[in-house]
């Protein structure tokens, strides 16, 4: 027996599976922007404010889902690569608790933004009208605003945008840049600083947990409280 034949066969090295990168981010961003254009052209055709608010809430979640699906379809066939993976219950609870913190911080930064800019427009008036339109509209608003929207936006803005920026530029730049992208996507208005706060906290908890689910819990709590507080205040005034 020769020396060469006595050596064990070496396993063939297969290439590492692709991870989300610039192609996913670019395609997802294009899908997101195209969806925004279509929505802004069609939603103003709705006259009823409650219906408009409900449609707006459902659309905001659907746009995020569409952008994520477009990014996912490029080359990476693993949901786990985008952070769709199981995590510990304590991290979900931590996300929900941070959602309350995000809401309170959002109120503060929104007041500061309005006082400095003079821009006091209520861009979420239709959402609030939908939540205050009765029990059924309130339930639908919570499903769309506190479940569908957090899921869609976390899949795209954390699973794709934050994931790529964190992997390319590290923690500080990745967190701040992804939060800035998330904020600008909400428009230049009093919601922008609120979205930035949510973006920073969800990016941080995504980096800590490696999963989108704590961020979904954070986002859901923030949105749910934001929808319910005006309703409760309105009932107490009556």
Short mmCIF file of C-alpha atoms in Angstrom, two decimals:
data_model
loop_
_atom_site.label_atom_id
_atom_site.label_comp_id
_atom_site.label_asym_id
_atom_site.label_seq_id
_atom_site.Cartn_x
_atom_site.Cartn_y
_atom_site.Cartn_z
CA UNK A 1 0.00 0.00 0.00
CA UNK A 2 1.43 3.35 -0.94
CA UNK A 3 1.55 6.28 1.46
CA UNK A 4 -0.86 8.28 -0.67
CA UNK A 5 -3.45 5.52 -0.68
CA UNK A 6 -3.32 5.22 3.14
CA UNK A 7 -4.49 8.80 3.68
CA UNK A 8 -8.20 9.31 4.37
CA UNK A 9 -10.24 11.03 1.69
CA UNK A 10 -10.53 14.76 2.34
CA UNK A 11 -14.07 16.12 2.28
CA UNK A 12 -14.73 18.45 -0.60
CA UNK A 13 -15.13 22.03 0.52
CA UNK A 14 -18.46 23.50 -0.62
CA UNK A 15 -18.75 27.26 -0.97
CA UNK A 16 -20.37 29.10 1.93
CA UNK A 17 -24.02 29.97 1.31
CA UNK A 18 -24.56 33.60 0.28
CA UNK A 19 -25.57 36.10 2.95
CA UNK A 20 -27.76 39.17 2.41
CA UNK A 21 -25.70 41.96 0.87
CA UNK A 22 -25.93 44.96 -1.43
CA UNK A 23 -28.00 43.16 -4.12
CA UNK A 24 -30.71 42.30 -1.59
CA UNK A 25 -30.70 45.80 -0.15
CA UNK A 26 -30.87 47.44 -3.58
CA UNK A 27 -33.67 45.26 -4.95
CA UNK A 28 -35.66 45.57 -1.72
CA UNK A 29 -35.26 49.35 -1.75
CA UNK A 30 -36.46 49.59 -5.36
CA UNK A 31 -39.50 47.43 -4.55
CA UNK A 32 -40.23 49.59 -1.50
CA UNK A 33 -39.98 52.87 -3.44
CA UNK A 34 -42.13 51.58 -6.31
CA UNK A 35 -44.76 50.47 -3.82
CA UNK A 36 -44.71 53.92 -2.18
CA UNK A 37 -45.29 55.58 -5.56
CA UNK A 38 -48.29 53.36 -6.28
CA UNK A 39 -49.76 53.87 -2.81
CA UNK A 40 -49.41 57.65 -2.89
CA UNK A 41 -51.14 57.73 -6.25
CA UNK A 42 -54.10 55.61 -5.15
CA UNK A 43 -54.79 56.23 -1.44
CA UNK A 44 -55.85 59.89 -1.93
CA UNK A 45 -58.75 58.57 -4.02
CA UNK A 46 -60.35 57.25 -0.80
CA UNK A 47 -62.69 59.83 0.76
CA UNK A 48 -63.72 58.20 4.04
CA UNK A 49 -61.13 58.94 6.73
CA UNK A 50 -61.68 55.72 8.70
CA UNK A 51 -61.34 53.60 5.55
CA UNK A 52 -58.31 55.63 4.51
CA UNK A 53 -56.65 55.07 7.87
CA UNK A 54 -57.28 51.32 7.81
CA UNK A 55 -56.01 51.01 4.25
CA UNK A 56 -52.94 53.08 5.13
CA UNK A 57 -52.13 50.81 8.07
CA UNK A 58 -52.54 47.62 6.06
CA UNK A 59 -50.54 49.08 3.18
CA UNK A 60 -47.62 50.11 5.41
CA UNK A 61 -47.16 46.52 6.47
CA UNK A 62 -47.72 45.12 3.00
CA UNK A 63 -45.05 47.39 1.50
CA UNK A 64 -42.45 46.09 3.94
CA UNK A 65 -43.43 42.50 3.19
CA UNK A 66 -43.23 43.12 -0.56
CA UNK A 67 -39.77 44.67 -0.24
CA UNK A 68 -38.58 41.75 1.86
CA UNK A 69 -39.96 39.17 -0.59
CA UNK A 70 -38.20 40.97 -3.45
CA UNK A 71 -34.91 40.92 -1.53
CA UNK A 72 -35.37 37.29 -0.51
CA UNK A 73 -36.03 36.22 -4.11
CA UNK A 74 -32.62 37.37 -5.37
CA UNK A 75 -30.29 34.58 -4.22
CA UNK A 76 -30.45 33.85 -0.47
CA UNK A 77 -32.90 31.03 0.18
CA UNK A 78 -32.64 31.00 3.96
CA UNK A 79 -35.05 32.92 6.18
CA UNK A 80 -32.62 32.48 9.07
CA UNK A 81 -30.04 34.50 7.13
CA UNK A 82 -32.43 37.47 7.41
CA UNK A 83 -32.95 37.01 11.14
CA UNK A 84 -36.16 34.98 10.90
CA UNK A 85 -35.11 32.55 13.60
CA UNK A 86 -36.29 31.42 17.01
CA UNK A 87 -35.10 33.27 20.07
CA UNK A 88 -35.53 33.11 23.83
CA UNK A 89 -38.82 34.33 25.38
CA UNK A 90 -36.87 36.72 27.61
CA UNK A 91 -35.62 38.54 24.53
CA UNK A 92 -39.18 38.87 23.22
CA UNK A 93 -40.23 40.29 26.60
CA UNK A 94 -37.26 42.66 26.55
CA UNK A 95 -38.39 43.87 23.14
CA UNK A 96 -41.93 44.49 24.39
CA UNK A 97 -40.62 46.43 27.40
CA UNK A 98 -38.40 48.52 25.11
CA UNK A 99 -41.50 49.23 23.05
CA UNK A 100 -42.92 51.22 25.97
CA UNK A 101 -39.61 53.03 26.30
CA UNK A 102 -39.66 53.76 22.56
CA UNK A 103 -43.16 55.24 22.81
CA UNK A 104 -42.22 57.56 25.69
CA UNK A 105 -38.99 58.65 24.01
CA UNK A 106 -40.92 59.15 20.77
CA UNK A 107 -43.32 61.55 22.50
CA UNK A 108 -40.39 63.58 23.83
CA UNK A 109 -38.45 63.79 20.56
CA UNK A 110 -41.62 64.58 18.61
CA UNK A 111 -42.36 67.53 20.94
CA UNK A 112 -38.79 68.76 20.51
CA UNK A 113 -39.03 68.41 16.72
CA UNK A 114 -42.29 70.37 16.57
CA UNK A 115 -40.98 73.14 18.84
CA UNK A 116 -37.80 73.54 16.79
CA UNK A 117 -39.27 73.15 13.30
CA UNK A 118 -42.77 74.56 13.75
CA UNK A 119 -44.05 71.58 11.76
CA UNK A 120 -47.10 70.45 13.77
CA UNK A 121 -48.89 68.48 11.07
CA UNK A 122 -50.58 65.30 12.25
CA UNK A 123 -49.69 62.87 9.49
CA UNK A 124 -51.27 60.00 11.41
CA UNK A 125 -54.69 61.62 11.76
CA UNK A 126 -56.32 59.01 9.52
CA UNK A 127 -54.78 56.19 11.58
CA UNK A 128 -56.14 57.74 14.76
CA UNK A 129 -59.54 58.25 13.13
CA UNK A 130 -59.62 54.58 12.17
CA UNK A 131 -58.75 53.51 15.72
CA UNK A 132 -61.47 55.79 17.10
CA UNK A 133 -64.09 54.68 14.57
CA UNK A 134 -65.63 51.94 16.70
CA UNK A 135 -64.73 48.51 18.04
CA UNK A 136 -64.37 46.82 14.65
CA UNK A 137 -62.21 49.57 13.10
CA UNK A 138 -60.14 49.62 16.30
CA UNK A 139 -59.57 45.86 16.11
CA UNK A 140 -58.63 46.09 12.44
CA UNK A 141 -56.33 49.05 13.13
CA UNK A 142 -54.53 47.07 15.83
CA UNK A 143 -54.17 44.03 13.55
CA UNK A 144 -52.76 46.18 10.76
CA UNK A 145 -50.77 48.71 12.81
CA UNK A 146 -49.54 46.58 15.70
CA UNK A 147 -49.08 43.23 13.94
CA UNK A 148 -48.80 43.46 10.15
CA UNK A 149 -46.85 46.72 10.01
CA UNK A 150 -44.23 45.71 12.61
CA UNK A 151 -43.77 42.35 10.88
CA UNK A 152 -43.37 43.82 7.39
CA UNK A 153 -41.14 46.71 8.45
CA UNK A 154 -38.92 44.57 10.68
CA UNK A 155 -38.44 41.99 7.94
CA UNK A 156 -37.22 44.62 5.51
CA UNK A 157 -35.66 47.38 7.61
CA UNK A 158 -33.93 45.10 10.11
CA UNK A 159 -33.75 41.74 8.32
CA UNK A 160 -32.37 43.36 5.16
CA UNK A 161 -31.31 47.00 5.65
CA UNK A 162 -29.88 46.80 9.18
CA UNK A 163 -28.42 43.35 8.55
CA UNK A 164 -26.46 44.52 5.52
CA UNK A 165 -25.31 47.82 7.05
CA UNK A 166 -24.27 46.13 10.30
CA UNK A 167 -22.27 43.49 8.43
CA UNK A 168 -20.59 46.04 6.15
CA UNK A 169 -19.88 48.92 8.54
CA UNK A 170 -20.08 47.57 12.07
CA UNK A 171 -22.34 48.34 15.01
CA UNK A 172 -22.27 52.12 15.33
CA UNK A 173 -22.60 53.04 11.67
CA UNK A 174 -24.96 50.15 10.96
CA UNK A 175 -27.37 51.03 13.76
CA UNK A 176 -27.43 54.79 13.08
CA UNK A 177 -27.54 54.48 9.28
CA UNK A 178 -30.31 51.87 9.27
CA UNK A 179 -32.34 53.94 11.75
CA UNK A 180 -31.86 57.02 9.54
CA UNK A 181 -33.10 55.09 6.49
CA UNK A 182 -36.12 53.89 8.48
CA UNK A 183 -36.86 57.44 9.67
CA UNK A 184 -36.61 59.04 6.23
CA UNK A 185 -38.90 56.34 4.84
CA UNK A 186 -41.61 57.80 7.11
CA UNK A 187 -41.23 61.26 5.54
CA UNK A 188 -39.96 64.62 6.77
CA UNK A 189 -42.58 65.29 9.43
CA UNK A 190 -43.04 64.90 13.21
CA UNK A 191 -43.03 61.10 12.83
CA UNK A 192 -39.41 61.16 11.56
CA UNK A 193 -37.71 61.49 14.99
CA UNK A 194 -40.10 58.91 16.46
CA UNK A 195 -39.21 56.45 13.68
CA UNK A 196 -35.53 57.16 14.27
CA UNK A 197 -35.86 56.20 17.95
CA UNK A 198 -37.71 53.00 17.02
CA UNK A 199 -35.10 52.30 14.33
CA UNK A 200 -32.18 52.65 16.74
CA UNK A 201 -33.75 50.43 19.41
CA UNK A 202 -34.88 47.73 17.00
CA UNK A 203 -31.48 47.66 15.28
CA UNK A 204 -29.75 47.32 18.64
CA UNK A 205 -32.00 44.51 19.79
CA UNK A 206 -31.65 42.82 16.40
CA UNK A 207 -27.87 42.90 16.75
CA UNK A 208 -28.11 41.61 20.32
CA UNK A 209 -30.54 38.77 19.62
CA UNK A 210 -29.75 37.88 16.01
CA UNK A 211 -33.51 37.58 15.45
CA UNK A 212 -36.19 39.92 14.14
CA UNK A 213 -38.79 38.76 16.70
CA UNK A 214 -37.69 40.93 19.66
CA UNK A 215 -37.78 43.91 17.30
CA UNK A 216 -41.25 42.92 16.10
CA UNK A 217 -42.37 42.83 19.76
CA UNK A 218 -40.82 46.26 20.38
CA UNK A 219 -42.38 47.71 17.24
CA UNK A 220 -45.78 46.14 17.99
CA UNK A 221 -45.87 47.53 21.52
CA UNK A 222 -44.87 51.01 20.34
CA UNK A 223 -47.47 51.07 17.56
CA UNK A 224 -50.20 49.53 19.68
CA UNK A 225 -49.75 52.08 22.46
CA UNK A 226 -49.61 54.91 19.90
CA UNK A 227 -52.98 53.78 18.49
CA UNK A 228 -54.65 53.20 21.86
CA UNK A 229 -53.57 56.30 23.79
CA UNK A 230 -55.55 58.80 21.64
CA UNK A 231 -58.61 56.53 21.87
CA UNK A 232 -58.38 56.32 25.67
CA UNK A 233 -57.79 60.07 25.96
CA UNK A 234 -60.76 60.73 23.69
CA UNK A 235 -63.04 58.50 25.78
CA UNK A 236 -61.94 60.15 29.01
CA UNK A 237 -62.71 63.60 27.60
CA UNK A 238 -66.26 62.67 26.54
#
